[in-house]
Coordinates of C-alpha atoms and ligand atoms in Angstrom, one line a residue:
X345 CA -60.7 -38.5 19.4
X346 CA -59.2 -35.3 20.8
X347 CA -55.8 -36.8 21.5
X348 CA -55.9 -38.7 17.5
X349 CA -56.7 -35.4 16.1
X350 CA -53.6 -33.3 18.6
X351 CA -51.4 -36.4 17.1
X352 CA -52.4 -35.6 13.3
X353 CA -51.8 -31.8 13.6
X354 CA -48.4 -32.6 15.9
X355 CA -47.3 -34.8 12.8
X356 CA -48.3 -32.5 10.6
X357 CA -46.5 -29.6 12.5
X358 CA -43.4 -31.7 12.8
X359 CA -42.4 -32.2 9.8
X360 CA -43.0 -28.8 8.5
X361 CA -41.1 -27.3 11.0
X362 CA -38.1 -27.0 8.3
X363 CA -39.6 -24.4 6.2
X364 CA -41.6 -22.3 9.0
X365 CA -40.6 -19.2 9.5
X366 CA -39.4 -17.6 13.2
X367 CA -42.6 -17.1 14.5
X368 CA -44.5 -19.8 13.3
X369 CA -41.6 -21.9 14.9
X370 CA -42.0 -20.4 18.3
X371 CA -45.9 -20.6 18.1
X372 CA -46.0 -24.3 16.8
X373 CA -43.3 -24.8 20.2
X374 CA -46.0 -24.0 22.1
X375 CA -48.3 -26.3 20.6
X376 CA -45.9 -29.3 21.1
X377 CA -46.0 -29.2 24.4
X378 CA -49.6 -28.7 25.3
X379 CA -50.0 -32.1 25.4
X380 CA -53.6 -33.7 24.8
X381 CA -55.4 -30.4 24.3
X382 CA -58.7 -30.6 22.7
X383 CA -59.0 -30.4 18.6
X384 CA -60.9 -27.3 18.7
X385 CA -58.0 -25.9 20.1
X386 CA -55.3 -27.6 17.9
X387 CA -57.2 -26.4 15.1
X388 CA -57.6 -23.1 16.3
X389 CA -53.9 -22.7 16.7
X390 CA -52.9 -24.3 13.3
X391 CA -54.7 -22.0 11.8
X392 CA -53.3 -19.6 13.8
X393 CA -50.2 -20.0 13.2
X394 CA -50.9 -19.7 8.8
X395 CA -52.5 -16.5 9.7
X396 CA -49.9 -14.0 8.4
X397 CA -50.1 -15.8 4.8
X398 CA -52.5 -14.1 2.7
X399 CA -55.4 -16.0 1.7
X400 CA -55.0 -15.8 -2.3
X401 CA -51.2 -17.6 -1.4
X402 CA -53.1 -20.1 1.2
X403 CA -55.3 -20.9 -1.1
X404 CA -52.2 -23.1 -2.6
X405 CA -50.4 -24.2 0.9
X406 CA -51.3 -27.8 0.7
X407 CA -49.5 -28.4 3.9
X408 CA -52.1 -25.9 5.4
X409 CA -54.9 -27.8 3.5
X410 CA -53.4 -31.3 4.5
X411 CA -54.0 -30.3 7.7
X412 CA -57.8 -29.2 7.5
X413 CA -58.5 -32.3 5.5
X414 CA -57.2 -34.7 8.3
X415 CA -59.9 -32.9 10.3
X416 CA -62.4 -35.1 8.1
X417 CA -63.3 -38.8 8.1
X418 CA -63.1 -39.7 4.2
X419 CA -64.6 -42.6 2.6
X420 CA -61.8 -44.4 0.9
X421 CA -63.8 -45.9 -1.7
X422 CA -63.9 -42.9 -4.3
X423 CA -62.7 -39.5 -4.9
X424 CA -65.8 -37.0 -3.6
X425 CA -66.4 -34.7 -6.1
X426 CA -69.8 -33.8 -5.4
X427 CA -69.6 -31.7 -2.0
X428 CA -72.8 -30.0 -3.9
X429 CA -75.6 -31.9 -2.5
X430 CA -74.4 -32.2 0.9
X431 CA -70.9 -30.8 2.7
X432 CA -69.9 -33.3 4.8
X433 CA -68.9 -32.2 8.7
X434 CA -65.9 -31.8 10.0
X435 CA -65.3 -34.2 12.8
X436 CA -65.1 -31.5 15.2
X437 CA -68.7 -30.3 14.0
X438 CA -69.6 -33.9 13.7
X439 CA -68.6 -34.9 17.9
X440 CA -70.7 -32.0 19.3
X441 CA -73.7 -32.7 16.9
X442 CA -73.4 -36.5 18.6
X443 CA -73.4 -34.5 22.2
X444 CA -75.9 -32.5 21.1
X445 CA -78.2 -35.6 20.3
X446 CA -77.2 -36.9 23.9
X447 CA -78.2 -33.8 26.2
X448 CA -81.4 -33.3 24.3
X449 CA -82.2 -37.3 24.7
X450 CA -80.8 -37.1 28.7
X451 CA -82.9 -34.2 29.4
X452 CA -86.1 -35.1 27.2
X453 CA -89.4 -33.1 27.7
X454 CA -87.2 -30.7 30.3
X455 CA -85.0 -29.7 27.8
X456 CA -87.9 -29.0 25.2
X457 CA -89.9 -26.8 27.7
X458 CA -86.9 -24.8 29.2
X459 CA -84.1 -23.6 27.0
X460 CA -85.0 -25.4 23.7
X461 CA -86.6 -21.3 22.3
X462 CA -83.8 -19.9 24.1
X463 CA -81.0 -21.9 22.7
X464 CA -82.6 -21.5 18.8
X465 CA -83.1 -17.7 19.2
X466 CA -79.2 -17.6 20.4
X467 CA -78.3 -19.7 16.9
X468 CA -80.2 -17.2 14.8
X469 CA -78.2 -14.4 16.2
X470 CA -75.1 -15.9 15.6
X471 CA -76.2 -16.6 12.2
X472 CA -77.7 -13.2 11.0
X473 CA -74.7 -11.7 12.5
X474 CA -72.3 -14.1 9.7
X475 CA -75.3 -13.5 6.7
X476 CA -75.5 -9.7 7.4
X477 CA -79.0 -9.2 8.7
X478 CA -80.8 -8.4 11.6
X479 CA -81.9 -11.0 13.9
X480 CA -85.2 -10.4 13.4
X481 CA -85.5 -11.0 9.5
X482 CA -84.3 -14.5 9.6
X483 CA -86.1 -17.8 10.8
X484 CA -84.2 -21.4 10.9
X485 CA -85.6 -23.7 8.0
X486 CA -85.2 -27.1 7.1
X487 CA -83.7 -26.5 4.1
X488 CA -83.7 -24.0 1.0
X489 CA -86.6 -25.6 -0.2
X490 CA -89.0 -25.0 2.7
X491 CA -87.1 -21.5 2.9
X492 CA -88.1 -20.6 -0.7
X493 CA -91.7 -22.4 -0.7
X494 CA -92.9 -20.2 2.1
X495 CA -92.9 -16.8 0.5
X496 CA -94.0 -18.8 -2.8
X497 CA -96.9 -20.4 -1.6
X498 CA -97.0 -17.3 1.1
X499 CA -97.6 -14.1 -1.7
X500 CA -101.3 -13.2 -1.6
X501 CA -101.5 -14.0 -5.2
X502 CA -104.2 -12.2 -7.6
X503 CA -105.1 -14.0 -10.8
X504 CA -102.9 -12.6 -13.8
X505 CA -100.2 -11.7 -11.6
X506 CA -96.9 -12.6 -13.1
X507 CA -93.3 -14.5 -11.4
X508 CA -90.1 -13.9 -13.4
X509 CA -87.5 -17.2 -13.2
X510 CA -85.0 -18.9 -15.0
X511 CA -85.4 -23.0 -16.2
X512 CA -81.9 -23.2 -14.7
X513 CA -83.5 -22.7 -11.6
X514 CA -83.8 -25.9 -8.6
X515 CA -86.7 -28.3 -9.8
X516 CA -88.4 -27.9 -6.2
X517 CA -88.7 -24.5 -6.8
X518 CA -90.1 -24.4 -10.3
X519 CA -92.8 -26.7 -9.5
X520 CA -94.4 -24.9 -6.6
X521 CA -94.5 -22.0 -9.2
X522 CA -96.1 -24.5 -11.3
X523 CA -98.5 -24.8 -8.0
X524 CA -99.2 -21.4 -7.2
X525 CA -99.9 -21.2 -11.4
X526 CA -102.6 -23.7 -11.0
X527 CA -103.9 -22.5 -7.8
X528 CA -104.1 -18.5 -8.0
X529 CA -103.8 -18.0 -12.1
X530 CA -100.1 -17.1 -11.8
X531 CA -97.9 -16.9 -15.1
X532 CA -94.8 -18.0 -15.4
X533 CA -92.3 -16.1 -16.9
X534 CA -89.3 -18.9 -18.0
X535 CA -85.6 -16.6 -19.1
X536 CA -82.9 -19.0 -20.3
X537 CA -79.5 -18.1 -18.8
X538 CA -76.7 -18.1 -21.3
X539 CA -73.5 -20.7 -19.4
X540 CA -71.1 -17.7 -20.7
X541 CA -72.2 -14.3 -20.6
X542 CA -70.3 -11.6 -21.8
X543 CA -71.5 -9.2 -19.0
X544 CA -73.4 -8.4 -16.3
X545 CA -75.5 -6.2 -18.3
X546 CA -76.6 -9.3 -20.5
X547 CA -77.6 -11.1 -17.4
X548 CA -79.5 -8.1 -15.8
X549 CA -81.3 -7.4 -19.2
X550 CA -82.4 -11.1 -19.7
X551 CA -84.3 -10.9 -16.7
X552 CA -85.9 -7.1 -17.3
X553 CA -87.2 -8.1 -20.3
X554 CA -89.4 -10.6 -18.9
X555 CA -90.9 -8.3 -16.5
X556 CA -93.9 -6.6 -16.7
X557 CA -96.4 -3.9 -15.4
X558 CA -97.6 -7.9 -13.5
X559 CA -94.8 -9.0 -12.3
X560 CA -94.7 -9.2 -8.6
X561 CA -91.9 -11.4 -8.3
X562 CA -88.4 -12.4 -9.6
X563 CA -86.4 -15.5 -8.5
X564 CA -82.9 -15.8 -9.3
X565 CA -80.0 -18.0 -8.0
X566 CA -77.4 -16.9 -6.2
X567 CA -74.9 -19.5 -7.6
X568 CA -77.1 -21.7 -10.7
X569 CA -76.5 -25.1 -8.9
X570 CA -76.1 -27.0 -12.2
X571 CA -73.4 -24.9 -13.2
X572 CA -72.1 -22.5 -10.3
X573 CA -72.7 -19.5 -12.1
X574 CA -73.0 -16.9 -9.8
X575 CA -74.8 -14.2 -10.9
X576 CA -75.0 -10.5 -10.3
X577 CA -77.4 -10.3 -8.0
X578 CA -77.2 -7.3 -6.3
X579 CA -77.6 -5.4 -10.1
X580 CA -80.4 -7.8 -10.6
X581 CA -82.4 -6.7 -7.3
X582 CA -81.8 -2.8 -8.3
X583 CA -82.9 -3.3 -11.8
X584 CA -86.3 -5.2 -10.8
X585 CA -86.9 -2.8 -7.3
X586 CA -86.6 0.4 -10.2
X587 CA -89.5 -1.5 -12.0
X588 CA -91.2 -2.0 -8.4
X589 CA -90.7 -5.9 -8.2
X590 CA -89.8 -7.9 -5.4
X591 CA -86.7 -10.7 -5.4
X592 CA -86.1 -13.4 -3.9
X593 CA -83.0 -15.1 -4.0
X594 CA -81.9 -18.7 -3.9
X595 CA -78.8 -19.1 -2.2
X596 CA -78.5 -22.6 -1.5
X597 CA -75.0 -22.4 -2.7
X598 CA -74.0 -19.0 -1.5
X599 CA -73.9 -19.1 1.7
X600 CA -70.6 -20.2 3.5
X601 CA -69.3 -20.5 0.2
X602 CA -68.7 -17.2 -1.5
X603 CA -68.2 -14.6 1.0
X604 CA -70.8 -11.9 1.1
X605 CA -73.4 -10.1 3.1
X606 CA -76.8 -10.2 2.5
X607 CA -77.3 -6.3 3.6
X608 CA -75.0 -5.8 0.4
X609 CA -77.5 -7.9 -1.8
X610 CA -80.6 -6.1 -0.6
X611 CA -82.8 -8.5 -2.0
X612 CA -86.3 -8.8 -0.6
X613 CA -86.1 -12.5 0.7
X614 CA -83.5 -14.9 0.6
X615 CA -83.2 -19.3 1.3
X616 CA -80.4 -21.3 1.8
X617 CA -79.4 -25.0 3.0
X618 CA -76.9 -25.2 5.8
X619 CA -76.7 -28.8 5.5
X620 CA -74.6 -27.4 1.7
X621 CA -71.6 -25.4 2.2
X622 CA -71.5 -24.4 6.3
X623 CA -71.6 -28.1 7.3
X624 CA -74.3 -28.7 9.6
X625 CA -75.5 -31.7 9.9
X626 CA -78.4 -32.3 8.0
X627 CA -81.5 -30.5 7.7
X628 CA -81.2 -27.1 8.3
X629 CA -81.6 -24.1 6.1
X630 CA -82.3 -20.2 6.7
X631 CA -85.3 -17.9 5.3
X632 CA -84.1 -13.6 5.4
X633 CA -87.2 -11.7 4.8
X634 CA -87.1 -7.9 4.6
X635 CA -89.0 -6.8 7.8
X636 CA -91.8 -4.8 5.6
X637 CA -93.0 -7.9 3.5
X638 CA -93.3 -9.6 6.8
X639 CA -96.8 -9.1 6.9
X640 CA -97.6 -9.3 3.7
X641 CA -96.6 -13.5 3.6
X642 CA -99.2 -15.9 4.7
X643 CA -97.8 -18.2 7.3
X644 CA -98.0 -22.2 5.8
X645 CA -98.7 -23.4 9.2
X646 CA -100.8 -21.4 11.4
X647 CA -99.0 -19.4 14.7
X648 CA -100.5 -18.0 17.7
X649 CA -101.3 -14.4 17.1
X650 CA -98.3 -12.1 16.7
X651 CA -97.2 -8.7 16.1
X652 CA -97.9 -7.9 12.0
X653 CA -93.8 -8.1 11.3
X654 CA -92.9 -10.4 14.0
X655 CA -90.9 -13.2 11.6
X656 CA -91.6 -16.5 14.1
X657 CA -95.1 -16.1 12.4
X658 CA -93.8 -17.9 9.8
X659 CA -92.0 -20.1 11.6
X660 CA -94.3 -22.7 13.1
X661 CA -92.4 -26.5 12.8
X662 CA -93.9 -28.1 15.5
X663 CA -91.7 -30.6 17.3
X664 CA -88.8 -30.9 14.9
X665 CA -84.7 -32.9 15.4
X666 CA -83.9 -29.5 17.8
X667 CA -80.4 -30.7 18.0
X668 CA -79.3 -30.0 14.6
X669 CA -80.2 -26.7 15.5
X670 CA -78.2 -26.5 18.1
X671 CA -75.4 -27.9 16.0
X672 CA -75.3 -24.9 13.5
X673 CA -73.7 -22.8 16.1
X674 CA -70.7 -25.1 16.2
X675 CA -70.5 -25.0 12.2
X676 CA -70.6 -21.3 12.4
X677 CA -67.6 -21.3 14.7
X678 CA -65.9 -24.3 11.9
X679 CA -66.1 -21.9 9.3
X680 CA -65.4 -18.4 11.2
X681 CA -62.6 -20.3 12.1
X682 CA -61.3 -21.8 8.6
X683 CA -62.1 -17.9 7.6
X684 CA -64.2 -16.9 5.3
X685 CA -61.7 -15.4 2.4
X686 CA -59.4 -18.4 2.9
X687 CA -62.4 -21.0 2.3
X688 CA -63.6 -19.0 -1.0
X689 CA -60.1 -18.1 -1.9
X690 CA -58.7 -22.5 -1.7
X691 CA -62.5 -23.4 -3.4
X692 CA -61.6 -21.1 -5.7
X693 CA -58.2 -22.2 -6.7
X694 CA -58.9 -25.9 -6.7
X695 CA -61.9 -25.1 -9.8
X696 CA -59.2 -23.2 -11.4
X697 CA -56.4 -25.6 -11.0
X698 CA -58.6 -28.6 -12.7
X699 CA -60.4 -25.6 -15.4
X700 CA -57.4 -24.5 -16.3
X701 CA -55.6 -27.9 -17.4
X702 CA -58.8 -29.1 -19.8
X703 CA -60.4 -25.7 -21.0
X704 CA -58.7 -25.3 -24.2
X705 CA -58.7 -29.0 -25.0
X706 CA -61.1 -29.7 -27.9
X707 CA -63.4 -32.4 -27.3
X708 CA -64.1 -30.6 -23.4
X709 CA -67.1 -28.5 -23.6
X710 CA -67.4 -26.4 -20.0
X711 CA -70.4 -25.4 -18.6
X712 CA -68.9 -22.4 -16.5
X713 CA -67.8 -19.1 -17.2
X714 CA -64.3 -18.6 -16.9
X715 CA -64.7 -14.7 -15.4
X716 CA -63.4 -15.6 -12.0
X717 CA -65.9 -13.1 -10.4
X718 CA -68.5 -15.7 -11.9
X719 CA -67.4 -19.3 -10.4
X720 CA -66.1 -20.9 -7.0
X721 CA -65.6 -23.8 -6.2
X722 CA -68.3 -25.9 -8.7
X723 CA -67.9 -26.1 -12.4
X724 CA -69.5 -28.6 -15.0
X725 CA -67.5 -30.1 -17.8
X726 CA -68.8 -32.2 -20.7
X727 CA -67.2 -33.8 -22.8
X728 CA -68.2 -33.9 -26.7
X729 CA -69.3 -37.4 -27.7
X730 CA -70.7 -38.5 -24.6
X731 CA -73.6 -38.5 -22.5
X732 CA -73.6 -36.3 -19.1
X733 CA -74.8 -40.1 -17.8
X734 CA -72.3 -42.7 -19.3
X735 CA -69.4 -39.7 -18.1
X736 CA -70.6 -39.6 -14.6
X737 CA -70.7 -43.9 -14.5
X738 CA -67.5 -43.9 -16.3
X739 CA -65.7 -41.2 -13.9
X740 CA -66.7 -43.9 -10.6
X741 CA -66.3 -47.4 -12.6
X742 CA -62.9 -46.3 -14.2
X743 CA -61.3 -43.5 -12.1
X744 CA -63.3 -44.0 -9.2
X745 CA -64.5 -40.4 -9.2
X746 CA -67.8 -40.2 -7.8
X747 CA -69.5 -36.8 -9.4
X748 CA -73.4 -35.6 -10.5
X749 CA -74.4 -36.0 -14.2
X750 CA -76.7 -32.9 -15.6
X751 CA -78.4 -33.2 -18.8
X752 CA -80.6 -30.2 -19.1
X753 CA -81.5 -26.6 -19.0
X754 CA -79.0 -26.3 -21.9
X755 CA -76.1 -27.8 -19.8
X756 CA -74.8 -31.2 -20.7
X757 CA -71.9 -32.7 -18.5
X758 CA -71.1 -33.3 -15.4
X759 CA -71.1 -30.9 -11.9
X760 CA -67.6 -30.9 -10.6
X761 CA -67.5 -29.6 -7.0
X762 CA -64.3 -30.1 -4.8
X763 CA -64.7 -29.2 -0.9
X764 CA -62.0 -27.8 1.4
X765 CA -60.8 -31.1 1.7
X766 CA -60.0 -32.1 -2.0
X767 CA -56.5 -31.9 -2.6
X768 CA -54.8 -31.3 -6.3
X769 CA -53.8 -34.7 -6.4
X770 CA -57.1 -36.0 -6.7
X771 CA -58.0 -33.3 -9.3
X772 CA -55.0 -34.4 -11.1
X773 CA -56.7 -37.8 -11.4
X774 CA -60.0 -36.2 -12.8
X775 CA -58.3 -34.1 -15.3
X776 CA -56.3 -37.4 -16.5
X777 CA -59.8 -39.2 -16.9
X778 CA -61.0 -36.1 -18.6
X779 CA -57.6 -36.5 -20.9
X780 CA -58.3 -39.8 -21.2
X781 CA -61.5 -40.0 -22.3
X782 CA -61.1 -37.4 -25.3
Ligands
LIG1489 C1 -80.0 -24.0 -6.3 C2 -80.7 -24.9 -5.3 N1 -81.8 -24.5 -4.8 C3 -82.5 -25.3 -3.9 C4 -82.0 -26.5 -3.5 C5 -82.7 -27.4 -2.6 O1 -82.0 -27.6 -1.4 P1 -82.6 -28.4 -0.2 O2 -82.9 -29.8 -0.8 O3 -81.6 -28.4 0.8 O4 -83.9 -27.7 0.2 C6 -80.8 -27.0 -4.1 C7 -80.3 -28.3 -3.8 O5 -79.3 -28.8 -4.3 C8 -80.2 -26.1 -5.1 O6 -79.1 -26.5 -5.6

């Protein structure tokens, strides 16, 4: 495997050699003749060796991008356009993930009652270090889901008290709302948000005017997952903290995908999937909670006694897949590695280059707003005439494009989302289908 991937990137380095400048040439020598080094470390240096290009020009390098994508093992069989539900590893990721399953299974119970607390405290340093907290405001989740759930079901919740949301928000989330409603007496409070604002301002003052002298809580997505609308959260959290409500975020987008730190956010709790955009394999997610609500959140599963703001309390799993945990501090190193500006910066070129081609066109109706600080990589397009359904089974019959058909919450079409490893030439297939079928 190590020696298949050297070959791909010393094929790939070959014949660009031509148009490489001095010291990419010397560099790249010095890769040649390594011989069968491992891929971590072919990777490493082909990155390396792009990293005087900025990442706004390397965004558009598709010899640079060829490169990462031959990291990948790609199913032949369609063009993946929906990287939203799941990213995917890397092989690289994907090879210690399968040495991670072996060491746990050699060692068994020794393994569990040694280092296995250790090891998981180590990969929530690592990751609160990439997100931008302190270690000890962030657990390891399953998933967004469980993440978010926590501090939903968790809020000592009075009868009356009120939740602000949006109906673009994830389904999961909505219905344990819907829980806690029928549980504690908690109303709902439902904001539509527009697919094209014309400001932040209009965002922030959708979601004030639902508050009132109730509310205790606002949810908001980082990046809406049915469009990839980000929206402004950071304005959002100081508009609802002035009215003295806490937010929570949903990021299951977000993170590894749009480069940001939570401690610029300062929302009250945040949830994301890792299994989405940082590649780990699946099954793990990440809770931030702000070290004063701490103990203010009932734990869902019961923990030996702990300090009052000692996170694990929330944390119990009981015996869970420990090597996927494990796992997450090779995807960390993936993506500090393809860099965080150059992942956001290609993501973000590849929406654009397919947006771009089809936005004017009149029977295309998109679901994104074109204000670049609004969008990365996912978009949804629809197009007029046809349901969000028959476009998605047409895309993979016709075109073998295989994508996600939406058909609510005000947005009809279908969600587009390219990964690192999309090149232009499949877009260019999608936007001739999208041509096509006008
Ligand atoms: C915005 C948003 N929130 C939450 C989730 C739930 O993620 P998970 O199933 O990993 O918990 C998703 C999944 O796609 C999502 O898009």
């Amino acid at each position: 495997m190590f020696f298949n991937n050297f070959i791909a990137y010393s094929n790939l380095l070959a014949k660009d050699l031509h148009i490489m400048d001095k010291r990419t040439f010397i560099k790249s020598l010095g890769l040649l003749s390594l011989g069968a080094v491992p891929s971590a470390y072919g990777l490493e240096r082909w990155i390396d060796m792009h990293s005087h290009i900025s990442p706004k020009k390397l965004a558009e390098d598709e010899t640079f991008w060829g490169g990462i994508r031959k990291g990948y093992r790609l199913k032949p069989d369609y063009i993946n356009l929906e990287n939203g539900y799941y990213c995917i590893q890397p092989q690289e990721t994907l090879e210690s993930f399968i040495q991670h399953v072996r060491d746990v299974n050699y060692q068994g119970s020794y393994y569990m009652r040694t280092v296995q607390r250790e090891n998981k405290k180590k990969m929530v340093e690592k990751l609160a270090k990439i997100a931008g907290c302190p270690a000890d405001e962030l657990i390891i989740t399953r998933n967004t889901t469980e993440s978010l759930d926590l501090i939903i079901g968790g809020i000592h919740w009075e009868q009356g008290d009120e939740a602000v949301m949006a109906e673009q928000d994830y389904g999961a989330m909505l219905e344990m709302f819907k829980l806690v409603s029928r549980r504690h007496g908690v109303v709902n409070k439902i904001v539509s948000v527009p697919n094209h604002p014309v400001s932040d301002k209009e965002i922030v003052d959708l979601y004030a005017s639902a508050i009132t002298d109730k509310t205790r809580l606002l949810m908001v997505c980082h990046m809406i997952n049915i469009t990839g609308h980000i929206l402004p959260v950071r304005k959002i959290c100081d508009m609802a903290h002035s009215k003295g409500v806490q937010v929570m975020v949903d990021g299951a987008h977000a993170f590894a995908h749009i480069n940001f730190s939570l401690s610029d956010l300062d929302c009250d709790y945040y949830g994301t999937s890792l299994h989405k955009w940082l590649s780990v394999p699946l099954g793990a997610g990440f809770l931030y909670v702000k070290k004063k609500h701490i103990p203010n959140i009932w734990p869902l599963l019961a923990e030996g006694k702990r300090e009052d703001d000692d996170i694990s309390q929330l944390n119990h799993t009981g015996t869970h897949p420990v090597h996927t945990d494990l796992a997450i501090s090779n995807a960390l190193d993936y993506y500090m590695m393809i860099g965080p500006e150059r992942k956001e910066a290609r993501l973000h070129y590849l929406q654009n280059y397919w947006t771009n081609q089809v936005r004017s066109l009149p029977h295309i109706i998109l679901n994104t707003p074109e204000d670049p600080t609004r969008s990365c990589a996912i978009a949804n397009v629809g197009i007029k005439g046809i349901k969000p359904g028959d476009l998605a089974k047409t895309l993979l019959d016709k075109y073998k494009i295989y994508t996600v058909a939406i058909d609510g919450a005000g947005v009809h079409g279908c969600r587009i989302t390219p990964n690192v490893f999309t090149t232009p030439a499949e877009l260019d297939v999608f936007v001739k289908a999208l041509k096509d079928l006008g």
